[in-house]
Short mmCIF file of C-alpha atoms in Angstrom, two decimals:
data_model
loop_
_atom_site.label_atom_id
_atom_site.label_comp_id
_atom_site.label_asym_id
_atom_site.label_seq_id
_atom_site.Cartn_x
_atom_site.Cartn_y
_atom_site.Cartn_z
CA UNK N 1 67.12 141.50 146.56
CA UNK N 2 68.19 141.53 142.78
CA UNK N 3 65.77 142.72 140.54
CA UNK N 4 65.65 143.29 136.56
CA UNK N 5 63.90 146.48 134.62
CA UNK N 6 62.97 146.00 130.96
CA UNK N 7 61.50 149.50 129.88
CA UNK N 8 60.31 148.73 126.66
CA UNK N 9 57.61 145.84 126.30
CA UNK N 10 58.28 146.64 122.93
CA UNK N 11 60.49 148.09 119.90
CA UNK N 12 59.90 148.20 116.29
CA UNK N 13 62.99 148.67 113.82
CA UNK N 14 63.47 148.50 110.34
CA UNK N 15 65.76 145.63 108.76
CA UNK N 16 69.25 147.13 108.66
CA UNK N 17 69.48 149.75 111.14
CA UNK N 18 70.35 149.13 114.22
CA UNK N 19 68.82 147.66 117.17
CA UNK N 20 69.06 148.56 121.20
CA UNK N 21 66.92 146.60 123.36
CA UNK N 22 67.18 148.26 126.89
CA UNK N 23 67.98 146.44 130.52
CA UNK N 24 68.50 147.79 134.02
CA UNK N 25 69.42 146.01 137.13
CA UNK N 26 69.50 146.12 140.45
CA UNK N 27 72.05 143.85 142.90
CA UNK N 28 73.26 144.51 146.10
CA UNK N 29 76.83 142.94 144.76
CA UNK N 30 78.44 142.53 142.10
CA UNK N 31 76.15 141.46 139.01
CA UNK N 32 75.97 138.28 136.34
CA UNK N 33 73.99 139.51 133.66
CA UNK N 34 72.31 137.21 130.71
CA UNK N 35 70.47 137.80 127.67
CA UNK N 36 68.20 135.23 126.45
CA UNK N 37 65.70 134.85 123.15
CA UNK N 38 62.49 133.44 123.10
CA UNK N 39 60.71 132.81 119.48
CA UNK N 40 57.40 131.97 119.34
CA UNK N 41 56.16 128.81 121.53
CA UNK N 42 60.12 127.85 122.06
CA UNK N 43 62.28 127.68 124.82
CA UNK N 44 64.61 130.25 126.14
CA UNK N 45 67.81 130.37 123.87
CA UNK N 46 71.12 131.95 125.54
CA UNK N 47 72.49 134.83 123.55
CA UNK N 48 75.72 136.13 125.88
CA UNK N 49 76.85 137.29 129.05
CA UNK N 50 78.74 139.34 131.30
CA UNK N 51 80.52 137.99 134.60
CA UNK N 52 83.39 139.90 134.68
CA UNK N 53 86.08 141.71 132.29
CA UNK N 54 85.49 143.38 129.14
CA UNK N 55 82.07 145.88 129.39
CA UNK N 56 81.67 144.74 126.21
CA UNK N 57 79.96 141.31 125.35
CA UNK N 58 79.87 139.60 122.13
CA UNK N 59 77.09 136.86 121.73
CA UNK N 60 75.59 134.75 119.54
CA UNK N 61 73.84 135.76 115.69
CA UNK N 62 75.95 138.98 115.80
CA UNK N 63 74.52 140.59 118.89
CA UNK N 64 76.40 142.29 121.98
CA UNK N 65 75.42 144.30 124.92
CA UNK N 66 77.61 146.69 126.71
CA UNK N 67 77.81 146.43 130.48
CA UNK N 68 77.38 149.86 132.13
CA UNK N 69 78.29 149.80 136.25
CA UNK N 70 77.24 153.54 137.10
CA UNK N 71 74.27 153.20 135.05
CA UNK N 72 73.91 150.00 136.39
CA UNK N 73 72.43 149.30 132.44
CA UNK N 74 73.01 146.52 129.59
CA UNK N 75 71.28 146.89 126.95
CA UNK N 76 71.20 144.81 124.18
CA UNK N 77 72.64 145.87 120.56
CA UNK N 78 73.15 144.92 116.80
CA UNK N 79 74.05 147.09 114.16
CA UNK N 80 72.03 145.76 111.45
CA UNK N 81 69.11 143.95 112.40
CA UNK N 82 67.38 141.61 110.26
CA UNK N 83 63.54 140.35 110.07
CA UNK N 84 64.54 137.14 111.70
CA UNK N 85 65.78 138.70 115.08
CA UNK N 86 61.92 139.44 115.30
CA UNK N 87 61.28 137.51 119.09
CA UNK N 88 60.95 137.80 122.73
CA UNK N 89 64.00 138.73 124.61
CA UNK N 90 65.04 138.46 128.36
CA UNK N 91 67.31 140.19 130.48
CA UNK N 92 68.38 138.47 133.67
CA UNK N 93 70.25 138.81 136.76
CA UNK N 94 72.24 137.03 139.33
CA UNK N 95 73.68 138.81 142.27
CA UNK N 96 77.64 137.52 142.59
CA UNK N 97 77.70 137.46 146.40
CA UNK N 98 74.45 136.63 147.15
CA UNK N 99 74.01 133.40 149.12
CA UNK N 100 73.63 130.67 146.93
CA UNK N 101 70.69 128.68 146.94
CA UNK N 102 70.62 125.48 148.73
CA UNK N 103 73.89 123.93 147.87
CA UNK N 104 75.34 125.54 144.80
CA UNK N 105 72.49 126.22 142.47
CA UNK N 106 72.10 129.84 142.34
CA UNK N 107 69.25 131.97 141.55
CA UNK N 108 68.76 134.25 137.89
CA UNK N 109 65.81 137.11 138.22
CA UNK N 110 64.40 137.42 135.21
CA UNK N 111 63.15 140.75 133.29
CA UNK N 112 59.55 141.04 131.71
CA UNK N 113 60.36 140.94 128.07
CA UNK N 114 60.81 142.70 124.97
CA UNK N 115 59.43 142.24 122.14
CA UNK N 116 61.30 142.96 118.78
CA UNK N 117 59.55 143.90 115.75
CA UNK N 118 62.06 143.86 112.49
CA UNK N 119 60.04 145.25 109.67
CA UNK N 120 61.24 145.19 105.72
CA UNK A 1 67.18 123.74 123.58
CA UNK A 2 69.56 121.00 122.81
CA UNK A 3 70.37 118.49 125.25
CA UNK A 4 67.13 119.23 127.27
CA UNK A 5 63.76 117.54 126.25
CA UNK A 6 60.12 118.41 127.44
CA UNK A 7 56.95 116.77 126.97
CA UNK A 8 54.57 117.04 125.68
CA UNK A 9 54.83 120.30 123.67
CA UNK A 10 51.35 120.90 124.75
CA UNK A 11 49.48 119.13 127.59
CA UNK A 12 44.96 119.60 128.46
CA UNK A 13 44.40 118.92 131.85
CA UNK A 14 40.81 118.92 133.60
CA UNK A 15 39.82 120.46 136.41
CA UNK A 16 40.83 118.43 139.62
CA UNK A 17 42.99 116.42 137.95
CA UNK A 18 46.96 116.38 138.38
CA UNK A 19 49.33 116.10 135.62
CA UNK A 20 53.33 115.49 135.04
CA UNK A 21 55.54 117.13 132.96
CA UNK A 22 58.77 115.41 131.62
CA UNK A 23 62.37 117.34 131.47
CA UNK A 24 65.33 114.79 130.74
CA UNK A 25 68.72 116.39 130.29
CA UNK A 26 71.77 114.73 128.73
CA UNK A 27 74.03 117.89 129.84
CA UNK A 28 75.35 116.12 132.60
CA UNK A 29 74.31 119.06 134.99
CA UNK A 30 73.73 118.62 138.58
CA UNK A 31 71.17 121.49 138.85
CA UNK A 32 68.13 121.45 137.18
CA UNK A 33 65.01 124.28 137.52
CA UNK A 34 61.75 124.51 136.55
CA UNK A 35 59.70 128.17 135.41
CA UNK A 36 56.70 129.09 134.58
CA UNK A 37 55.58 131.65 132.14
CA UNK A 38 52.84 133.82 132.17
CA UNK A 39 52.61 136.71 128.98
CA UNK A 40 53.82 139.71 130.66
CA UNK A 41 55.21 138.77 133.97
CA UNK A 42 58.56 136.82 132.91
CA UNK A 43 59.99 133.77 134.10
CA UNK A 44 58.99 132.66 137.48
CA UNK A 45 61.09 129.97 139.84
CA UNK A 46 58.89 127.03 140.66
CA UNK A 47 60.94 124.76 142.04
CA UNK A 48 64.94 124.01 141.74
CA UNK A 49 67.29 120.99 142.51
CA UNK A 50 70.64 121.12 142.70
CA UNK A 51 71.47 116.84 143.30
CA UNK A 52 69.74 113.48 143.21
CA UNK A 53 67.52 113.36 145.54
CA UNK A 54 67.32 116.87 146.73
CA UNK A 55 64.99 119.80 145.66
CA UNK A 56 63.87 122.89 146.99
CA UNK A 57 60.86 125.65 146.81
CA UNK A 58 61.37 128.77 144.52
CA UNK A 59 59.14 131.44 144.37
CA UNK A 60 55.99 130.06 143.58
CA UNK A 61 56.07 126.56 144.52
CA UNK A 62 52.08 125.73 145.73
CA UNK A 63 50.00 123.70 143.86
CA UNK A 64 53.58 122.24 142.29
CA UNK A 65 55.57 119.14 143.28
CA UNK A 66 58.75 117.54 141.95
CA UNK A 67 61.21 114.43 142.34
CA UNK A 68 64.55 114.25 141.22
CA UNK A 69 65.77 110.46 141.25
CA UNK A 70 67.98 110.04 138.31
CA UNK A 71 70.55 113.19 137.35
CA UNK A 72 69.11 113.29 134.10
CA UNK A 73 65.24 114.07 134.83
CA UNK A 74 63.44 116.14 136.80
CA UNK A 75 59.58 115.92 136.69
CA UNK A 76 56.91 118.02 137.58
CA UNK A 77 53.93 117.77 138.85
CA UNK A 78 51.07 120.25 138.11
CA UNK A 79 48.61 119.20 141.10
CA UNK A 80 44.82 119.86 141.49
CA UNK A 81 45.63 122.38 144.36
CA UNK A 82 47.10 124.97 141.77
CA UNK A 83 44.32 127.75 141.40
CA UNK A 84 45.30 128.83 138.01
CA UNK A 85 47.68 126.25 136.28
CA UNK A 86 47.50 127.37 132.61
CA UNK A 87 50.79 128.56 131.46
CA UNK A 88 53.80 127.78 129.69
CA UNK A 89 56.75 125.72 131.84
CA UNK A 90 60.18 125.81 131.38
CA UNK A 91 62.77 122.95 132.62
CA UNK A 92 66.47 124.40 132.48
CA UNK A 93 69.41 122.78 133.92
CA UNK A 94 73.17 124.30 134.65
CA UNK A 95 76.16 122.95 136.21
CA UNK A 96 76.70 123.59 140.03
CA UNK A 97 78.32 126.80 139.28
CA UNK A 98 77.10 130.33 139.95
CA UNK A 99 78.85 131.34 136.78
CA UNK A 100 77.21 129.07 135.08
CA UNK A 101 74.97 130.02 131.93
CA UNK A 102 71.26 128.05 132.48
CA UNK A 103 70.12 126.44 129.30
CA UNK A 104 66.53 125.79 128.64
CA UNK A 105 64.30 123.00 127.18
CA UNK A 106 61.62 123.48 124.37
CA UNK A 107 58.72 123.83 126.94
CA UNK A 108 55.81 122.77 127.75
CA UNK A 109 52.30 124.53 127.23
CA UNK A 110 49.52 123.87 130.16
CA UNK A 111 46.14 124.21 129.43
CA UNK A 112 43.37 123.73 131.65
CA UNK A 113 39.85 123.07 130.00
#
């Protein structure tokens, strides 16, 4: 079973330091790891992800995560946050060689959330 | 969310009644997936479909029921068997790939009065 561990249901930073937003995993295989956004009353936005290669991961509005296999970790990072990365962000899985769903759709486990505070 | 609509944004549904939810993509991806979201718990799989005409249960599929005739939509049905249907649903859709990145519609917000 693949499972997804977001410590933190929340962190508050101040605009221009940096941010870490914290993700564990759990796979019997190899891992495919996502992070998504969520603002307010929207849909689940795709920031980056890892499948294989380079542990680090650049993504989208100047965020990366670094991929960590012994810590089995990937937390989520930008140096200089800004007010407008305040959201909801998800962490989620997908074990490389486990069976595929029914014909080729495959299955992401998703994390519980973080929320980001960026304060002035 | 682009290239996935849902609607309605938000949706009131009375007791014993059942209601659909719309989720058109214009992605061209064969596999399309519907979540639910509850504060707190994540993203839950409802139900998933991977071609025309074929669909199968994910982890919380009672009290739900979906078609998939045409590639590009993929309603669902919130029926009157589904003890607590207030929530927030998500359609996503990805290509047949377990690579592949899912992308997500707006969503659409439940409420049962």
């Amino acid at each position: 079973a693949q499972s997804v561990a977001q410590p933190e249901d929340q962190v508050n930073v101040a605009e221009g330091n940096p941010l870490t937003v914290k993700c564990t995993y759990s796979v019997s295989g190899n891992p495919y790891l996502f992070w998504y956004v969520q603002y307010p009353n929207r849909g689940l936005q795709f920031l980056l992800k890892y499948i294989t290669g380079d542990n680090l991961v650049k993504g989208s509005y100047g965020f990366e995560a670094e991929f960590n296999k012994s810590q089995t970790s990937f937390h989520l990072k930008k140096p200089s946050a800004l007010v407008s990365d305040s959201a909801l962000y998800f962490c989620a899985v997908r074990d490389m060689n486990s069976p595929l769903l029914t014909g080729t759709a495959s299955k992401l486990t998703f994390g519980t959330g973080t929320r980001l505070q960026v304060t002035l | 969310d682009g290239g996935i609509t849902q609607s309605p944004k938000y949706l009131f549904r009375k007791e014993g009644q059942n209601v659909t939810l719309s989720c058109e993509q214009n992605l061209n991806h064969d596999a399309m997936y519907w979540y639910r979201q509850d504060p707190g718990q994540g993203l839950r799989l409802i139900y998933y479909s991977q071609i025309v005409n074929d669909f199968q249960k994910g982890d919380i599929a009672e009290g739900y029921s979906v078609s998939r005739e045409k590639k590009e939509s993929f309603p669902l049905t919130v029926t009157s068997a589904q003890k607590n249907p207030t929530a927030f649903y998500l359609c996503a859709s990805s290509r047949a790939d377990r690579t592949d990145t899912q992308y997500f519609g707006p969503g659409t917000r439940l409420t049962v009065l």
